[in-house]
Amino acid sequence: MQTVSLKGRSFLKLLDHTPEELTYLLDLAADLKQKKRSGVPHRLCEGKNIALIFEKTSTRTRCSFEVAASDLGMHPVYLDPQGSQIGKKESIPDTARVLGRMFDGIEYRGYGQEIVEELAKYAGVPVWNGLTNQSHPTQILADFLTIREHFGSLAGRKLVYLGDARYNMGNSLMVGCAKLGMQFVACAPEAYFPEKSLRETCEKLCAQSGGSVAFCTDPAEAVRSADVLYTDVWVSMGEPEEVWAERIKALSPYRVTAELMQLAGAQCRFMHCLPAFHDRKTAIGDKIGNAYGIDCMEVTDEVFESPASIVFDEAENRMHTIKAVMAATLA
């Protein structure tokens, strides 16, 4: 394992970290995953306490942090959207300084990237980004560990992101691919491409890593020879219901279907950060399905349930990579 030290540092966005540091975290996650599966104790952070601030609720992120903390010997305290005064009765700097006196690390999952950045500025302890509107770095580590497990390597692999590429997942996947020498393609209507300045930053990173970034409006062209087709929900948490009509109209041509998977080739795998609207077995899925006469949104049930789908490997790896981030920054 590489001699990289992240102790005492925060994990806020992938742009903050070198390719060597990201690879180190992936290697550490793989090692901790093997230890857990073999029943080897790895209580590397015995006796520490961490705060988990969730302004946006989550299944995978919360469970990953809590189980990972327990495995590492830590005690997590969960603060739900009503469980703290952050930004309401107490400023973010004041909240950060209070929590930093009580906890050894702080996770934040919520809205603006500026919030988690400000927490890290004032807390005096490592702060971890569990998701913001702009960035989702722990998810990308899980994604890349999963790709590495299935393909053996990352460099040169082609990942195509279909759908709304303007926000946290499109942004973070593009940065991660650019950092680690992968081929990234955003396939969407032009209005849904990542922001120009971030695209330019990633093009510069590719010049160093040997990766590439590309932007395409034609799914059939984009997916050819892809190793991974990746998508996400079309409407994010916190957005108004009114945007569903616009997104369904604009993004339905970018739904991941069996036909697209076949065009990509037999090697291609399907990934999704979850939850996914692949059927109508959820309250939202049924409501939107009834309103717009559709049975799925960003991916068909046929693809989601196919042997090419590795979404649950990906979901499990959230825990192992989050564990690696906490261990690397605290142990």
Short mmCIF file of C-alpha atoms in Angstrom, two decimals:
data_model
loop_
_atom_site.label_atom_id
_atom_site.label_comp_id
_atom_site.label_asym_id
_atom_site.label_seq_id
_atom_site.Cartn_x
_atom_site.Cartn_y
_atom_site.Cartn_z
CA MET A 1 0.00 0.00 0.00
CA GLN A 2 1.28 3.46 -0.88
CA THR A 3 2.84 5.68 1.75
CA VAL A 4 0.20 8.38 1.75
CA SER A 5 -0.97 10.20 4.87
CA LEU A 6 -4.41 11.83 5.05
CA LYS A 7 -4.56 12.03 8.83
CA GLY A 8 -6.31 15.15 10.07
CA ARG A 9 -7.56 16.13 6.60
CA SER A 10 -11.14 16.58 5.46
CA PHE A 11 -12.72 14.80 2.48
CA LEU A 12 -14.86 17.42 0.74
CA LYS A 13 -14.43 16.98 -3.01
CA LEU A 14 -12.26 14.93 -5.34
CA LEU A 15 -10.50 18.01 -6.71
CA ASP A 16 -8.80 18.38 -3.30
CA HIS A 17 -6.95 15.07 -3.66
CA THR A 18 -4.20 13.71 -5.86
CA PRO A 19 -4.59 10.53 -7.93
CA GLU A 20 -2.18 8.86 -5.51
CA GLU A 21 -4.36 9.78 -2.53
CA LEU A 22 -7.53 8.53 -4.22
CA THR A 23 -5.81 5.27 -5.17
CA TYR A 24 -4.60 4.91 -1.60
CA LEU A 25 -8.19 5.22 -0.34
CA LEU A 26 -9.34 2.57 -2.83
CA ASP A 27 -6.54 0.23 -1.77
CA LEU A 28 -7.35 0.80 1.89
CA ALA A 29 -11.05 0.17 1.25
CA ALA A 30 -10.25 -3.12 -0.50
CA ASP A 31 -8.07 -4.16 2.44
CA LEU A 32 -10.74 -3.27 5.01
CA LYS A 33 -13.39 -5.06 2.94
CA GLN A 34 -11.30 -8.21 2.94
CA LYS A 35 -10.78 -7.94 6.70
CA LYS A 36 -14.50 -7.56 7.33
CA ARG A 37 -15.39 -10.52 5.13
CA SER A 38 -12.73 -12.62 6.84
CA GLY A 39 -13.90 -11.65 10.31
CA VAL A 40 -10.64 -9.87 11.12
CA PRO A 41 -11.20 -7.04 13.65
CA HIS A 42 -10.08 -3.61 12.45
CA ARG A 43 -11.01 -1.23 15.26
CA LEU A 44 -8.54 1.38 14.10
CA CYS A 45 -10.38 4.32 15.68
CA GLU A 46 -11.26 2.81 19.05
CA GLY A 47 -13.00 5.20 21.43
CA LYS A 48 -13.54 8.05 18.96
CA ASN A 49 -16.88 9.79 18.44
CA ILE A 50 -18.30 11.22 15.20
CA ALA A 51 -21.27 13.45 14.35
CA LEU A 52 -23.43 12.64 11.31
CA ILE A 53 -25.33 15.71 10.12
CA PHE A 54 -28.10 14.84 7.66
CA GLU A 55 -30.00 17.79 6.22
CA LYS A 56 -30.95 15.40 3.39
CA THR A 57 -32.02 11.96 4.55
CA SER A 58 -30.46 8.79 3.15
CA THR A 59 -30.50 5.02 3.47
CA ARG A 60 -27.09 4.01 2.09
CA THR A 61 -25.05 6.96 3.37
CA ARG A 62 -26.38 6.80 6.92
CA CYS A 63 -26.07 3.02 7.19
CA SER A 64 -22.59 3.10 5.65
CA PHE A 65 -21.29 5.68 8.10
CA GLU A 66 -22.89 4.03 11.14
CA VAL A 67 -21.77 0.47 10.35
CA ALA A 68 -18.31 1.62 9.28
CA ALA A 69 -17.94 3.67 12.47
CA SER A 70 -18.94 0.68 14.58
CA ASP A 71 -16.48 -1.60 12.79
CA LEU A 72 -13.72 0.94 13.44
CA GLY A 73 -14.58 1.11 17.15
CA MET A 74 -16.27 4.52 17.04
CA HIS A 75 -19.56 5.87 18.36
CA PRO A 76 -21.67 7.79 15.79
CA VAL A 77 -24.30 10.38 16.75
CA TYR A 78 -26.96 10.98 14.10
CA LEU A 79 -28.41 14.47 13.68
CA ASP A 80 -31.44 14.48 11.38
CA PRO A 81 -32.89 17.59 9.69
CA GLN A 82 -34.64 18.50 12.95
CA GLY A 83 -31.77 17.33 15.15
CA SER A 84 -29.53 20.39 14.97
CA GLN A 85 -29.79 24.17 14.71
CA ILE A 86 -27.22 24.40 11.91
CA GLY A 87 -27.92 27.45 9.78
CA LYS A 88 -31.19 28.18 11.61
CA LYS A 89 -30.60 29.34 15.20
CA GLU A 90 -26.83 28.82 15.08
CA SER A 91 -24.41 29.79 12.35
CA ILE A 92 -22.34 27.20 10.54
CA PRO A 93 -19.04 28.47 12.01
CA ASP A 94 -20.50 28.32 15.53
CA THR A 95 -21.95 24.86 14.97
CA ALA A 96 -18.63 23.66 13.59
CA ARG A 97 -16.70 24.96 16.59
CA VAL A 98 -19.12 23.40 19.05
CA LEU A 99 -19.15 20.00 17.37
CA GLY A 100 -15.40 20.10 16.84
CA ARG A 101 -14.93 20.32 20.62
CA MET A 102 -17.11 17.23 21.19
CA PHE A 103 -16.39 14.98 18.22
CA ASP A 104 -13.34 13.58 16.45
CA GLY A 105 -14.92 13.87 13.01
CA ILE A 106 -18.05 15.28 11.34
CA GLU A 107 -20.04 14.05 8.34
CA TYR A 108 -22.35 16.43 6.47
CA ARG A 109 -25.01 15.53 3.92
CA GLY A 110 -27.11 18.38 2.63
CA TYR A 111 -27.31 21.20 0.17
CA GLY A 112 -24.64 23.73 -0.81
CA GLN A 113 -20.98 22.74 -1.11
CA GLU A 114 -20.17 25.98 0.70
CA ILE A 115 -21.76 24.55 3.87
CA VAL A 116 -19.47 21.54 4.14
CA GLU A 117 -16.49 23.71 3.19
CA GLU A 118 -17.34 26.16 5.99
CA LEU A 119 -17.79 23.33 8.49
CA ALA A 120 -14.32 22.08 7.63
CA LYS A 121 -12.85 25.57 7.93
CA TYR A 122 -14.01 26.02 11.53
CA ALA A 123 -14.39 22.53 13.02
CA GLY A 124 -10.75 21.76 13.76
CA VAL A 125 -11.44 18.06 13.03
CA PRO A 126 -11.86 16.14 9.76
CA VAL A 127 -15.14 16.79 7.95
CA TRP A 128 -16.51 14.34 5.35
CA ASN A 129 -18.88 15.19 2.54
CA GLY A 130 -21.77 12.71 2.48
CA LEU A 131 -23.37 14.60 -0.43
CA THR A 132 -23.95 18.19 -1.50
CA ASN A 133 -25.72 19.54 -4.56
CA GLN A 134 -22.36 19.96 -6.28
CA SER A 135 -20.31 16.98 -5.12
CA HIS A 136 -20.62 13.36 -3.92
CA PRO A 137 -17.04 12.16 -3.39
CA THR A 138 -17.72 9.12 -1.18
CA GLN A 139 -20.06 7.72 -3.84
CA ILE A 140 -17.35 7.96 -6.49
CA LEU A 141 -14.91 6.01 -4.35
CA ALA A 142 -17.53 3.25 -4.05
CA ASP A 143 -18.15 3.37 -7.80
CA PHE A 144 -14.47 3.12 -8.65
CA LEU A 145 -13.83 0.30 -6.17
CA THR A 146 -16.70 -1.58 -7.83
CA ILE A 147 -15.36 -0.95 -11.34
CA ARG A 148 -11.90 -2.07 -10.27
CA GLU A 149 -13.34 -5.27 -8.78
CA HIS A 150 -15.19 -6.13 -11.99
CA PHE A 151 -12.61 -5.02 -14.56
CA GLY A 152 -9.32 -5.29 -12.66
CA SER A 153 -8.25 -1.69 -13.32
CA LEU A 154 -9.51 1.85 -13.83
CA ALA A 155 -7.14 3.48 -16.32
CA GLY A 156 -8.58 3.54 -19.83
CA ARG A 157 -12.04 2.29 -18.83
CA LYS A 158 -14.91 4.10 -20.55
CA LEU A 159 -17.74 5.35 -18.35
CA VAL A 160 -20.81 6.96 -19.94
CA TYR A 161 -23.10 9.00 -17.72
CA LEU A 162 -26.60 9.38 -19.18
CA GLY A 163 -29.10 11.95 -17.95
CA ASP A 164 -28.76 15.15 -15.99
CA ALA A 165 -24.99 15.66 -15.76
CA ARG A 166 -25.07 19.13 -14.20
CA TYR A 167 -25.05 18.21 -10.53
CA ASN A 168 -23.21 16.13 -7.93
CA MET A 169 -22.99 12.78 -9.72
CA GLY A 170 -22.13 14.07 -13.19
CA ASN A 171 -19.62 16.52 -11.71
CA SER A 172 -17.94 14.02 -9.39
CA LEU A 173 -17.76 11.16 -11.88
CA MET A 174 -16.18 13.50 -14.44
CA VAL A 175 -13.56 14.69 -11.94
CA GLY A 176 -12.83 11.17 -10.72
CA CYS A 177 -12.39 9.83 -14.24
CA ALA A 178 -10.14 12.76 -15.17
CA LYS A 179 -8.01 12.21 -12.06
CA LEU A 180 -7.57 8.48 -12.56
CA GLY A 181 -7.09 8.24 -16.31
CA MET A 182 -10.52 7.01 -17.35
CA GLN A 183 -12.64 7.96 -20.37
CA PHE A 184 -15.69 9.94 -19.25
CA VAL A 185 -18.61 10.75 -21.55
CA ALA A 186 -21.56 12.89 -20.47
CA CYS A 187 -24.51 11.98 -22.68
CA ALA A 188 -27.38 14.44 -22.33
CA PRO A 189 -29.05 17.41 -24.00
CA GLU A 190 -26.53 20.25 -24.15
CA ALA A 191 -28.40 22.20 -21.46
CA TYR A 192 -27.72 19.31 -19.08
CA PHE A 193 -23.94 19.16 -19.56
CA PRO A 194 -21.63 19.95 -16.61
CA GLU A 195 -20.60 23.57 -16.08
CA LYS A 196 -18.02 24.83 -18.59
CA SER A 197 -15.36 25.83 -16.06
CA LEU A 198 -15.39 22.38 -14.44
CA ARG A 199 -15.20 20.74 -17.86
CA GLU A 200 -12.12 22.84 -18.64
CA THR A 201 -10.55 21.90 -15.30
CA CYS A 202 -11.10 18.22 -16.06
CA GLU A 203 -9.60 18.55 -19.53
CA LYS A 204 -6.42 19.87 -17.89
CA LEU A 205 -6.42 16.95 -15.43
CA CYS A 206 -6.75 14.53 -18.35
CA ALA A 207 -3.60 15.94 -19.91
CA GLN A 208 -1.76 14.68 -16.80
CA SER A 209 -3.60 11.38 -16.27
CA GLY A 210 -4.11 10.16 -19.84
CA GLY A 211 -7.88 10.18 -19.37
CA SER A 212 -10.46 11.99 -21.48
CA VAL A 213 -13.74 13.85 -21.11
CA ALA A 214 -16.32 14.13 -23.88
CA PHE A 215 -19.86 15.42 -24.26
CA CYS A 216 -22.44 13.89 -26.56
CA THR A 217 -26.15 14.30 -27.28
CA ASP A 218 -26.61 10.98 -29.12
CA PRO A 219 -26.91 7.93 -26.79
CA ALA A 220 -26.27 5.41 -29.57
CA GLU A 221 -22.99 7.12 -30.40
CA ALA A 222 -21.95 7.70 -26.78
CA VAL A 223 -22.34 4.16 -25.47
CA ARG A 224 -20.34 2.26 -28.08
CA SER A 225 -17.55 0.19 -26.44
CA ALA A 226 -18.46 1.56 -23.00
CA ASP A 227 -17.41 -0.44 -19.97
CA VAL A 228 -20.01 1.23 -17.74
CA LEU A 229 -23.33 2.93 -18.38
CA TYR A 230 -24.17 5.06 -15.34
CA THR A 231 -27.31 7.02 -14.55
CA ASP A 232 -29.10 8.69 -11.64
CA VAL A 233 -32.57 9.96 -10.78
CA TRP A 234 -33.81 12.83 -12.94
CA VAL A 235 -35.12 14.96 -10.06
CA SER A 236 -32.96 15.37 -6.96
CA MET A 237 -34.09 15.64 -3.36
CA GLY A 238 -35.25 19.15 -2.59
CA GLU A 239 -36.26 20.05 -6.13
CA PRO A 240 -39.93 20.99 -6.74
CA GLU A 241 -42.32 18.44 -8.24
CA GLU A 242 -42.99 20.81 -11.13
CA VAL A 243 -39.66 19.92 -12.76
CA TRP A 244 -40.74 16.31 -13.40
CA ALA A 245 -42.56 17.24 -16.61
CA GLU A 246 -39.52 19.07 -17.99
CA ARG A 247 -37.08 16.30 -17.04
CA ILE A 248 -39.20 13.46 -18.39
CA LYS A 249 -39.57 15.25 -21.71
CA ALA A 250 -35.88 16.14 -21.98
CA LEU A 251 -34.28 13.01 -20.54
CA SER A 252 -36.48 10.08 -21.64
CA PRO A 253 -34.29 9.59 -24.74
CA TYR A 254 -31.38 9.03 -22.32
CA ARG A 255 -33.04 6.23 -20.33
CA VAL A 256 -30.74 3.21 -20.01
CA THR A 257 -32.39 0.40 -21.94
CA ALA A 258 -31.47 -3.13 -22.99
CA GLU A 259 -30.91 -1.77 -26.50
CA LEU A 260 -28.31 0.70 -25.26
CA MET A 261 -26.58 -1.99 -23.20
CA GLN A 262 -26.46 -4.20 -26.29
CA LEU A 263 -24.99 -1.36 -28.36
CA ALA A 264 -22.28 -0.90 -25.72
CA GLY A 265 -21.28 -4.55 -25.87
CA ALA A 266 -21.25 -7.69 -23.72
CA GLN A 267 -18.50 -6.26 -21.50
CA CYS A 268 -20.68 -3.36 -20.36
CA ARG A 269 -22.00 -3.09 -16.81
CA PHE A 270 -24.82 -0.94 -15.46
CA MET A 271 -24.31 1.30 -12.40
CA HIS A 272 -26.58 3.62 -10.42
CA CYS A 273 -25.99 5.34 -7.08
CA LEU A 274 -29.56 4.49 -5.94
CA PRO A 275 -32.40 4.80 -5.22
CA ALA A 276 -33.55 4.07 -8.76
CA PHE A 277 -36.93 4.51 -10.42
CA HIS A 278 -36.80 1.32 -12.49
CA ASP A 279 -40.42 0.33 -11.79
CA ARG A 280 -43.53 1.65 -10.05
CA LYS A 281 -43.03 -0.12 -6.71
CA THR A 282 -42.41 3.10 -4.76
CA ALA A 283 -44.80 5.88 -3.80
CA ILE A 284 -43.01 8.41 -6.01
CA GLY A 285 -42.55 5.95 -8.86
CA ASP A 286 -46.24 5.09 -8.85
CA LYS A 287 -47.32 8.73 -8.61
CA ILE A 288 -45.10 9.83 -11.49
CA GLY A 289 -45.98 6.73 -13.49
CA ASN A 290 -49.68 7.47 -13.19
CA ALA A 291 -49.20 11.14 -14.02
CA TYR A 292 -47.08 10.60 -17.13
CA GLY A 293 -48.02 7.11 -18.28
CA ILE A 294 -44.58 5.56 -17.82
CA ASP A 295 -43.39 2.38 -16.07
CA CYS A 296 -39.85 3.55 -15.31
CA MET A 297 -37.71 6.64 -15.51
CA GLU A 298 -33.92 6.69 -15.83
CA VAL A 299 -33.48 2.91 -16.33
CA THR A 300 -35.72 0.06 -17.35
CA ASP A 301 -36.46 -2.76 -14.94
CA GLU A 302 -35.01 -5.18 -17.49
CA VAL A 303 -31.58 -3.54 -17.24
CA PHE A 304 -31.73 -2.93 -13.50
CA GLU A 305 -32.46 -6.60 -12.78
CA SER A 306 -30.11 -7.99 -15.42
CA PRO A 307 -26.80 -9.84 -14.79
CA ALA A 308 -25.01 -6.73 -16.14
CA SER A 309 -26.32 -4.65 -13.24
CA ILE A 310 -23.78 -4.26 -10.43
CA VAL A 311 -25.70 -1.70 -8.42
CA PHE A 312 -25.77 -3.74 -5.21
CA ASP A 313 -22.02 -4.40 -5.29
CA GLU A 314 -21.75 -0.63 -5.63
CA ALA A 315 -24.12 -0.03 -2.70
CA GLU A 316 -22.17 -2.35 -0.42
CA ASN A 317 -18.94 -0.63 -1.36
CA ARG A 318 -20.27 2.65 0.04
CA MET A 319 -19.59 1.19 3.48
CA HIS A 320 -16.08 -0.03 2.72
CA THR A 321 -14.93 3.19 1.05
CA ILE A 322 -16.49 5.42 3.71
CA LYS A 323 -14.71 3.29 6.29
CA ALA A 324 -11.45 3.89 4.44
CA VAL A 325 -12.00 7.66 4.41
CA MET A 326 -12.67 7.77 8.15
CA ALA A 327 -9.79 5.45 9.00
CA ALA A 328 -7.35 7.36 6.80
CA THR A 329 -8.26 10.74 8.26
CA LEU A 330 -8.62 9.71 11.93
CA ALA A 331 -6.43 6.67 12.67
#
